[in-house]
Coordinates of C-alpha atoms and ligand atoms in Angstrom, one line a residue:
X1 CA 25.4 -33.9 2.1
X2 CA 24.7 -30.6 4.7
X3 CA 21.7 -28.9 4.1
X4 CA 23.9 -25.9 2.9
X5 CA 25.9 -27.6 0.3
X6 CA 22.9 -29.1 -1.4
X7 CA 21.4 -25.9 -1.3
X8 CA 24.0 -24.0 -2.8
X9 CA 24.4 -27.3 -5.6
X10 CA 20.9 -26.4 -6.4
X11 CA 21.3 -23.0 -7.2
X12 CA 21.4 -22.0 -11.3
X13 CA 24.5 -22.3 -12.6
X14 CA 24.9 -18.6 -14.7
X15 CA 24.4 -20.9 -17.7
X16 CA 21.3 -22.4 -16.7
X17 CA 20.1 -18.9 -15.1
X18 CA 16.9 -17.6 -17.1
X19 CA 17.7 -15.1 -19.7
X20 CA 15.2 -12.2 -20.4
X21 CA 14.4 -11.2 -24.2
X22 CA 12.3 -7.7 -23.9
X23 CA 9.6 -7.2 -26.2
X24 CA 10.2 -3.5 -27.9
X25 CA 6.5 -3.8 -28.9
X26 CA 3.7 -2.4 -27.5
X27 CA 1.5 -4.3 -24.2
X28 CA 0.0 -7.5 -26.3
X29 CA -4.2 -7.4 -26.8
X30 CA -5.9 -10.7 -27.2
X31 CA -5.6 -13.9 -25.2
X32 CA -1.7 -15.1 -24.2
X33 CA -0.2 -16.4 -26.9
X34 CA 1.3 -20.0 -25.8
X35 CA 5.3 -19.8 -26.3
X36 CA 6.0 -23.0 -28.4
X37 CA 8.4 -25.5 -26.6
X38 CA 9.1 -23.8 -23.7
X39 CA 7.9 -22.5 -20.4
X40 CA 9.7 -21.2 -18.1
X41 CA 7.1 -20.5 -16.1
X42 CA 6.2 -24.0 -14.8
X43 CA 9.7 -24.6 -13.1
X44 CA 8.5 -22.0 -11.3
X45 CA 5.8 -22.4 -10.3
X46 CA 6.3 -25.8 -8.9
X47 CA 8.4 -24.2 -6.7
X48 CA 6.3 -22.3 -5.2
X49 CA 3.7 -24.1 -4.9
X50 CA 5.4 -26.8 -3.2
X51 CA 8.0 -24.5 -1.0
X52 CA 6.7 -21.4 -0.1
X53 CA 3.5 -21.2 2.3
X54 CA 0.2 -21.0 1.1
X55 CA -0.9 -17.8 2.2
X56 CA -1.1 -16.1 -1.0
X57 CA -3.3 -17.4 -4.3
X58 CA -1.2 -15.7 -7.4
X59 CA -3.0 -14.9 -10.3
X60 CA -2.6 -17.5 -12.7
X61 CA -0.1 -17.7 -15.7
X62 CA 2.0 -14.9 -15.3
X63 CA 5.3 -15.2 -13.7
X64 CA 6.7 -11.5 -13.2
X65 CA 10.7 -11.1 -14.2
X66 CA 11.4 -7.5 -14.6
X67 CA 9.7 -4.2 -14.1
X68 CA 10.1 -0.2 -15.3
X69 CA 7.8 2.2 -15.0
X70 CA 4.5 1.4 -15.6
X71 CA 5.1 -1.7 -17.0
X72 CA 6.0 -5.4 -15.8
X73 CA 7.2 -8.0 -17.8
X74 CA 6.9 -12.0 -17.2
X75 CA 9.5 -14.5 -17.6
X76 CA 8.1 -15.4 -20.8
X77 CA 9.0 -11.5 -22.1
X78 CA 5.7 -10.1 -22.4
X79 CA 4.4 -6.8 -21.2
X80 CA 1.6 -5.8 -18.6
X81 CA 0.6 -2.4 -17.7
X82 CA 0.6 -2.9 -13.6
X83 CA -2.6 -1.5 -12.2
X84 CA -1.5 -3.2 -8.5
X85 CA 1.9 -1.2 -8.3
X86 CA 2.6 -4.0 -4.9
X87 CA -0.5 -2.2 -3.5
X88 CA 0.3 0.9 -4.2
X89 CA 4.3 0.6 -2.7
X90 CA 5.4 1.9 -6.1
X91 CA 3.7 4.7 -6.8
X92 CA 7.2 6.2 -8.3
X93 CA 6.7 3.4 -11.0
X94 CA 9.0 0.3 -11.0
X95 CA 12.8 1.0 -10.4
X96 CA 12.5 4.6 -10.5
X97 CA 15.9 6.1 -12.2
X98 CA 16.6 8.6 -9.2
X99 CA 15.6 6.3 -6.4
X100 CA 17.7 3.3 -8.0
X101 CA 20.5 5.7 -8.1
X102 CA 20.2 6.5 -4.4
X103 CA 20.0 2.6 -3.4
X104 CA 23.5 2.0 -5.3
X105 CA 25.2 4.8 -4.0
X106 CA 23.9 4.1 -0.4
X107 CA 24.2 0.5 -0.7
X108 CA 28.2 1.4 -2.1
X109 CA 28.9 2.9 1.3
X110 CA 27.0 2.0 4.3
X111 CA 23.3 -0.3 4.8
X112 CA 23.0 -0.5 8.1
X113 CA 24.8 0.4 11.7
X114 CA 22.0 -0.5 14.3
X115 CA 19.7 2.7 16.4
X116 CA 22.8 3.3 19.2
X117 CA 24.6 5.0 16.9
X118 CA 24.1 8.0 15.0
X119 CA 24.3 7.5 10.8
X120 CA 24.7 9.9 8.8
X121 CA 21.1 9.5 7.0
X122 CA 18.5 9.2 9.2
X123 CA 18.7 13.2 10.5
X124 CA 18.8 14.3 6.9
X125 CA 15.9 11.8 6.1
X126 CA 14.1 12.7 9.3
X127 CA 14.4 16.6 8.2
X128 CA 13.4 16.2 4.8
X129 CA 10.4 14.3 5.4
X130 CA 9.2 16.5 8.9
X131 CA 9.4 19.9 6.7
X132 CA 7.9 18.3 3.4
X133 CA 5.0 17.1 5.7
X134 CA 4.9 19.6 8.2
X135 CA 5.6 17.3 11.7
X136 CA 8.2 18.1 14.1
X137 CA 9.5 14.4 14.2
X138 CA 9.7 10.8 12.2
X139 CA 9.8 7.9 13.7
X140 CA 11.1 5.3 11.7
X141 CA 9.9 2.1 11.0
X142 CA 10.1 -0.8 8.8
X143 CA 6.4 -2.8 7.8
X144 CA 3.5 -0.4 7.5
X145 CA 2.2 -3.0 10.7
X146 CA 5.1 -1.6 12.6
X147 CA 4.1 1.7 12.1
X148 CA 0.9 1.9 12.5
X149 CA 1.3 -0.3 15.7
X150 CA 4.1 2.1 16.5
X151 CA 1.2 4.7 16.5
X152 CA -1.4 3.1 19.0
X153 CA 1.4 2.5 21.5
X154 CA 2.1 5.9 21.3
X155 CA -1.4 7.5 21.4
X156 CA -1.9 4.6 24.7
X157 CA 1.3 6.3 26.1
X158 CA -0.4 9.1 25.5
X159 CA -3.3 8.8 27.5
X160 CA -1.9 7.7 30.4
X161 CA 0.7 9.5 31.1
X162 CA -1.2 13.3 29.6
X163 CA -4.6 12.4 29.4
X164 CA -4.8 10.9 32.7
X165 CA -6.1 7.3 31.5
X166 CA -6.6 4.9 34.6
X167 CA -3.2 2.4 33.6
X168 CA -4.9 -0.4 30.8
X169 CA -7.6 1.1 30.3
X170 CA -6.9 3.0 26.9
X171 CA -9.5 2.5 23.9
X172 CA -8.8 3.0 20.4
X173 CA -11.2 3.6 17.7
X174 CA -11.2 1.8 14.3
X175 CA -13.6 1.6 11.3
X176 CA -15.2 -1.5 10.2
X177 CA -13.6 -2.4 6.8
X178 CA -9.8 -1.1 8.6
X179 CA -7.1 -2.9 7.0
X180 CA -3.4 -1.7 8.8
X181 CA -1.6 -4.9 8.4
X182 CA -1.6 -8.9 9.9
X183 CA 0.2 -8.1 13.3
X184 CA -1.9 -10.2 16.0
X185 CA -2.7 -6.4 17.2
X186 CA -3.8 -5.6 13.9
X187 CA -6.0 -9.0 13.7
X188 CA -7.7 -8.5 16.8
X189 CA -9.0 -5.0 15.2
X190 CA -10.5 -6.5 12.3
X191 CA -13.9 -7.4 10.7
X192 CA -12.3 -9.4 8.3
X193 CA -12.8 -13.3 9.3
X194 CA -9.8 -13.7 6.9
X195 CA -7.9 -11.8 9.1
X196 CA -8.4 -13.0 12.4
X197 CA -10.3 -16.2 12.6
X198 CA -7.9 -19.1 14.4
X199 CA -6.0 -16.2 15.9
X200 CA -7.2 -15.5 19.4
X201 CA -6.4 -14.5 22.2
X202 CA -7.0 -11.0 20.9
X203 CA -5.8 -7.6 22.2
X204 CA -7.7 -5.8 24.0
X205 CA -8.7 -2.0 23.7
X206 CA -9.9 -2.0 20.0
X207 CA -13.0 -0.1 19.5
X208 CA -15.3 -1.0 15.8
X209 CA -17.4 1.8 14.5
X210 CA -19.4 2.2 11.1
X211 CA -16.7 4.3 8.5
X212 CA -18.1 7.4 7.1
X213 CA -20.3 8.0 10.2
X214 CA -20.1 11.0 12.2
X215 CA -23.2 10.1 14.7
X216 CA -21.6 6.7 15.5
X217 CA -18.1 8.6 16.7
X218 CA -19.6 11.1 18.4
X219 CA -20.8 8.6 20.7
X220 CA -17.3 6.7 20.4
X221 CA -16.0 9.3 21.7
X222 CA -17.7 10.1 24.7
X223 CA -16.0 7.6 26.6
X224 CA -13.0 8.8 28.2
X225 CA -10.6 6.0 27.7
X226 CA -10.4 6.7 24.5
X227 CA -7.2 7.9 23.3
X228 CA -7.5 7.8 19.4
X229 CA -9.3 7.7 16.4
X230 CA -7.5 5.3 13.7
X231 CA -9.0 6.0 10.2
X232 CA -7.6 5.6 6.6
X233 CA -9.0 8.7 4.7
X234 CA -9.6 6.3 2.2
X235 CA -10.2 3.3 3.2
X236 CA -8.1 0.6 0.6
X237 CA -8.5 -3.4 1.5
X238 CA -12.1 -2.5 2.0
X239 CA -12.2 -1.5 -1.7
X240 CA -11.2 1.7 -1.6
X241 CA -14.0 3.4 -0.2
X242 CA -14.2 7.2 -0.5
X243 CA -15.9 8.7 2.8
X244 CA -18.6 11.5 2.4
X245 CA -17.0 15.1 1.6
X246 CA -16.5 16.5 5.3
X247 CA -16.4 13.0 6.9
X248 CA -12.8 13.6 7.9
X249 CA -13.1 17.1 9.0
X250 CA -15.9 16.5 11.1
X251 CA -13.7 13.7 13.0
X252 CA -10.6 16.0 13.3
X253 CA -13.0 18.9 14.6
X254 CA -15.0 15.8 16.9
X255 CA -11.2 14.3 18.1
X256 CA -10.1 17.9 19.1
X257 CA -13.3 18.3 21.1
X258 CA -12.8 15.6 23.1
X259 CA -9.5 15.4 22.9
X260 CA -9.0 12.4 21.0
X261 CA -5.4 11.8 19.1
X262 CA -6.2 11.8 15.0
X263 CA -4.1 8.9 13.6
X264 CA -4.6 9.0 9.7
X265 CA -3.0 5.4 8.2
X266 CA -2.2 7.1 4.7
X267 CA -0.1 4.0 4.7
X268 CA -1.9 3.2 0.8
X269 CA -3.5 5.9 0.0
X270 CA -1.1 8.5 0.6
X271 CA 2.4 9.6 -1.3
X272 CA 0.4 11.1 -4.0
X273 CA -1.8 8.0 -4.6
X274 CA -5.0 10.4 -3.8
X275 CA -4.3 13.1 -6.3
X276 CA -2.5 14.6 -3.2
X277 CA 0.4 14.3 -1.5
X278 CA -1.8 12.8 1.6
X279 CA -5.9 12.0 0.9
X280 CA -6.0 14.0 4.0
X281 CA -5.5 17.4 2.3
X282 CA -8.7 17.1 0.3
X283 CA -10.5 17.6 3.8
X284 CA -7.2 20.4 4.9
X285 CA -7.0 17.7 7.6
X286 CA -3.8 17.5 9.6
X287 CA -3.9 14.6 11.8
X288 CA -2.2 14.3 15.4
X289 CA -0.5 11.2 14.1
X290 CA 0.2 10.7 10.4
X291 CA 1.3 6.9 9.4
X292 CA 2.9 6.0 6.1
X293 CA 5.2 3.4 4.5
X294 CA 4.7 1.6 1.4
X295 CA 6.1 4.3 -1.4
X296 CA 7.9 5.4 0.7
X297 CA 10.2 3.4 -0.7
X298 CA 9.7 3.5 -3.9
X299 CA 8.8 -0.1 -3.7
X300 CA 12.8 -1.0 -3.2
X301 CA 12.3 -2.3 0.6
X302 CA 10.0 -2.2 3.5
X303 CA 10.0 1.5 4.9
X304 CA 7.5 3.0 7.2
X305 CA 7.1 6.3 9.6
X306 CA 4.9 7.8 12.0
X307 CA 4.9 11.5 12.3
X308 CA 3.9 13.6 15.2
X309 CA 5.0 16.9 17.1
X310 CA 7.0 16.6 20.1
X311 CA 4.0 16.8 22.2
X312 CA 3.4 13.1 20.8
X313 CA 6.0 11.5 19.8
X314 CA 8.3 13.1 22.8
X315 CA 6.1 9.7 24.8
X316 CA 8.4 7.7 22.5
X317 CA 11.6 7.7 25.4
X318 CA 14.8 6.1 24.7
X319 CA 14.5 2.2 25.3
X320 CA 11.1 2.3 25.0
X321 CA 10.2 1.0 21.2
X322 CA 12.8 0.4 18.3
X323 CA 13.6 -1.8 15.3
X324 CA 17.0 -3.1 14.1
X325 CA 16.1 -2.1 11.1
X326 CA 14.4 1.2 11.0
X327 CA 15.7 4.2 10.1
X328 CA 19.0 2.6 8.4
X329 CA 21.2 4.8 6.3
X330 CA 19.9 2.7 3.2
X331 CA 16.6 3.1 3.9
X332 CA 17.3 6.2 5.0
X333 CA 18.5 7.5 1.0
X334 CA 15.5 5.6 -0.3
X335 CA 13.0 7.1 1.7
X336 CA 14.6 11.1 0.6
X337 CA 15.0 9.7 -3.0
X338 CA 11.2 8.1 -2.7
X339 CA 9.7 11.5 -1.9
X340 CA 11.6 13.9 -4.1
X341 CA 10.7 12.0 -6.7
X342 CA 6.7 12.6 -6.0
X343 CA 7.6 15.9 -5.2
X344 CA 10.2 16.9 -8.1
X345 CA 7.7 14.7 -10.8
X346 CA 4.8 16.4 -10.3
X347 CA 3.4 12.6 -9.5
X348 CA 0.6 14.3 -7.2
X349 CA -0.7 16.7 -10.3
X350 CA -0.3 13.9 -12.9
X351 CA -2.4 11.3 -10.3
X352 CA -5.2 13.8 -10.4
X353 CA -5.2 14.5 -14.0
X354 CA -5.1 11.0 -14.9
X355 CA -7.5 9.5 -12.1
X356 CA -10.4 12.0 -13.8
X357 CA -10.0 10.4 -17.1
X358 CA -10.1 7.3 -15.7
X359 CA -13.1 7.3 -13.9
X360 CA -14.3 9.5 -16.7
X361 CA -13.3 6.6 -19.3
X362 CA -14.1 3.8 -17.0
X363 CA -17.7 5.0 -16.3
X364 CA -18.6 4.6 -19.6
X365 CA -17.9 0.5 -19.9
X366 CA -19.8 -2.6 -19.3
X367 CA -23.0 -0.7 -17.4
X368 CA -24.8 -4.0 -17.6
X369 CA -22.1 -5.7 -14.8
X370 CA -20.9 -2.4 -13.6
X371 CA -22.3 -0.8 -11.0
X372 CA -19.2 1.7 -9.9
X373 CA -16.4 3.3 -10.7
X374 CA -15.2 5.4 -7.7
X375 CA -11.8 6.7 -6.3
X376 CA -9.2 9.6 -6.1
X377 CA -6.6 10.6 -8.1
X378 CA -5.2 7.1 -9.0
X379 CA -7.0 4.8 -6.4
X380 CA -9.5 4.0 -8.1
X381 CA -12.1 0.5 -7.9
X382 CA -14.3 -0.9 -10.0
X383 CA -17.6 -2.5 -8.5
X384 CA -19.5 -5.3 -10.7
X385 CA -23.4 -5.3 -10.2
X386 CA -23.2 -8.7 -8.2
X387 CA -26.2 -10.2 -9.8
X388 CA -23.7 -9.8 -13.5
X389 CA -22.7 -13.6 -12.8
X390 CA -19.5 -12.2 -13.5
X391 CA -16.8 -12.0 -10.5
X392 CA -13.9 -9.7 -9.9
X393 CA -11.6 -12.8 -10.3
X394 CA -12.9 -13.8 -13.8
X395 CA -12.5 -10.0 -15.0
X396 CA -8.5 -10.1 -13.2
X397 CA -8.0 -13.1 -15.6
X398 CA -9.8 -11.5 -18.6
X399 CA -7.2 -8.1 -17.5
X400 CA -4.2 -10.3 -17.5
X401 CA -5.2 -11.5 -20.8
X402 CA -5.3 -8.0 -22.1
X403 CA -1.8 -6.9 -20.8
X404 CA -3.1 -5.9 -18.0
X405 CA -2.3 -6.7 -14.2
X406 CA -5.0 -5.9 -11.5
X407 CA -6.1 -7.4 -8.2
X408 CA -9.6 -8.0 -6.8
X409 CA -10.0 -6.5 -3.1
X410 CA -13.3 -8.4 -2.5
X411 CA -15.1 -10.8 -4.9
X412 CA -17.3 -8.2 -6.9
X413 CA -14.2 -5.5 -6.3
X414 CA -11.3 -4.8 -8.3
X415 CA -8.8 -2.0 -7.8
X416 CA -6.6 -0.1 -10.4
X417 CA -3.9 1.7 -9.3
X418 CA -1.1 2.7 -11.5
X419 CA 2.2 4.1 -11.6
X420 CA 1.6 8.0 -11.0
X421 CA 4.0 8.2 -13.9
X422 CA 1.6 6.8 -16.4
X423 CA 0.9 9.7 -19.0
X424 CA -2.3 9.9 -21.0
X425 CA -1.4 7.7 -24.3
X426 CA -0.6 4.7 -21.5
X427 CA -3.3 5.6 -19.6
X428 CA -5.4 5.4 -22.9
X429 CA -3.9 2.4 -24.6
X430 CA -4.2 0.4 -20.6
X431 CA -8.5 2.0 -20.7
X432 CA -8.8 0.2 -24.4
X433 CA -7.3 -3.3 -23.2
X434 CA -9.5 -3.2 -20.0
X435 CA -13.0 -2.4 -22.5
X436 CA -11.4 -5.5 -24.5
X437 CA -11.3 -7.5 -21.9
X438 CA -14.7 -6.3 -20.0
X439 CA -16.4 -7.0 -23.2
X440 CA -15.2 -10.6 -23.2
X441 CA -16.4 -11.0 -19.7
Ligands
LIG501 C1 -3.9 1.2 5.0 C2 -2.9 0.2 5.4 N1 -2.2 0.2 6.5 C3 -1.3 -0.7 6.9 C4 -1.0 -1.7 6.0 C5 0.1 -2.7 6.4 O1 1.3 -2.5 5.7 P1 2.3 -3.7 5.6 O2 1.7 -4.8 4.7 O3 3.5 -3.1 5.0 O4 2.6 -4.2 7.0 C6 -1.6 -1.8 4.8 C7 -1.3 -2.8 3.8 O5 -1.9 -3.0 2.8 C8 -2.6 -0.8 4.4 O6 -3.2 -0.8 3.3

């Protein structure tokens, strides 16, 4: 038998294919309740734990089937608030109305024609995201990897062909605690052993400083190889760490001085995740080279950008750097559809109303094993005291078992990051499962 036919004999017939029965009830509270005779969820699970690679641990017991809005459901039918949102990738909320509209009609005409010709999407996408952001160009991209990469090989063109950078010599900057992705570039700027242990040779030209100091750059940037400064205004995989008020202004003003290229990687915590449409505002920051991706899609597919002025991104010359992929007429409607809806739903406002009462909320639960509640807008991370004997793991589970869906960034770190839709009655029904389940902890 080929490889393809058994394949394709292995496949769910319709009448074996899982059906869905949605709870019209409110997000359970108390432990799972065990589903008599069945369980769908083991099938599944076998699977992947004997077919797809290891690289990923999923949280236990929960075997996601359908989302909307704030809320997920798992196979089994029941309902979790989703305070992960695919890190922050749908901050529209799952399957936004406007932006699944945009994929079908797209999807109904044309997906994809390849960069050597023109579509008739990616100049309307281009325009509507360079004057809602303020750039004179997007470049468009596909991973937020890509992009950010995208951006160092631009700000290394940069310096040697304006700057006057002897060839291979250019430096880049980074914080420790950076997290832009798992490209072998992006390992070999890492202080995460997770992240680049077994994966040498590294690239060369990466620069580690302290984040959230000023004294440390200054002296960065003294050298003159150094082409850029790569900083996420708020700093996410690291456990979303908010830098000192004037950190990022002082690096702009420090960048300019020594004339330094600004790359801000809003790749999480931008698109309204902040409070604001990019973390940078807070700080009226406007970098030389602003990265994004993740909602940028709404969560539909992988889209990325880098945006620049011509000055910058004029050192991006035909033949130079591409992607099959980027900048496709479907990715193209997603990406406009992806930020009107931020724009047109007020998501930016509602993320900095509701992130106050969060942290407002939050603050006041479990001060024996909590030692922080910090964030902007809706990025948001809860610190235990790590002498609680309680870790971020064990509270995920307890979560899960409250209805609601979280993920640890580190083992005494949890983030919460909903949909920028949730209103205050979700945001205060999801607050009353997580004291639940921190009580339980
Ligand atoms: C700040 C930041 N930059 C870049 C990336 C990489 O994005 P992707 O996983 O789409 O390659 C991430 C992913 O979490 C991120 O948080």
């Amino acid at each position: 038998m080929s490889r393809l036919y058994r394949f394709i004999s292995l496949l769910p017939r319709p009448s074996q294919q899982l059906s869905l029965r949605l709870p019209t009830s409110r997000a359970f509270s108390g432990i799972i309740p065990k589903v008599a005779g069945i369980n769908k969820s083991k099938q599944v699970v076998e699977d992947y734990d004997k077919y797809v690679a290891q690289n990923y641990t999923p949280l236990k017991d929960v075997v996601i089937a359908r989302g909307e809005g704030v809320y997920v459901y798992d196979i089994e039918g029941r309902r979790y608030y989703d305070f992960l949102t695919g890190y922050s990738a749908m901050n529209q909320g799952h399957r936004h109305p406007k932006i699944l509209a945009a994929l079908k009609e797209q999807a109904d005409r044309l997906t994809l024609t390849g960069r050597c010709y023109y579509n008739d999407m990616l100049g309307k996408y281009a325009k509507y995201a360079t004057e809602l952001l303020g750039y004179d160009r997007l470049l468009p991209m596909n991973g937020g990897v890509e992009a950010s990469e995208s951006s160092i090989k631009m700000s290394r063109r940069w310096g040697y062909e304006v700057k006057g950078v002897p060839d291979n010599e250019a430096k880049v900057i980074l914080c420790r605690g950076n997290f832009w992705g798992r490209s072998i570039a992006a390992a070999s700027s890492s202080t995460d052993p997770s992240c680049f242990m077994g994966y040498g040779p590294f690239v060369p030209g990466f620069e580690l400083i302290p984040f959230n100091d000023i004294p440390a750059l200054e002296h960065a940037l003294k050298d003159q190889h150094v082409v850029a400064f790569m900083v996420e205004p708020i700093q996410g995989e690291a456990g979303i760490i908010v830098p000192d008020k004037g950190y990022l202004s002082k690096a702009r003003e420090l960048c300019t001085k020594n004339n330094v290229l600004l790359i801000c990687d809003e790749i999480q915590c931008g698109l309204g995740r902040s409070g604001k449409m990019l973390a940078s505002e807070y700080e009226s920051v406007r970098p030389d080279i602003l990265v994004l991706g993740k909602a940028l899609s709404g969560g539909f597919m992988p889209i990325s950008a880098v945006l620049a002025d011509d000055q910058y991104m004029s050192m991006m010359k035909s033949g130079t750097h591409g992607s099959t992929f980027g900048g496709n007429p479907l990715a193209s409607a997603l990406a406009i559809a992806s930020l009107r809806a931020i724009v047109e739903g007020g998501m930016c406002e509602n993320a900095y109303k509701m992130g106050e009462i969060f942290r407002k909320e939050a603050a006041t639960f479990r001060r024996d094993i909590i030692r922080d509640v910090r964030g902007m807008g809706l990025f948001n991370a809860i610190e235990l005291n790590p002498n609680c004997g309680v870790s971020a793991s064990t509270v995920n589970e307890k979560l899960r078992d409250h209805g609601i869906l979280s993920k640890s960034t580190h083992e005494y770190t949890f983030r919460m990051a909903p949909a920028l839709t949730i209103n205050e009655e979700q945001l205060m029904d999801a607050l009353s499962l997580m004291k639940k389940a921190l009580e339980e902890c």
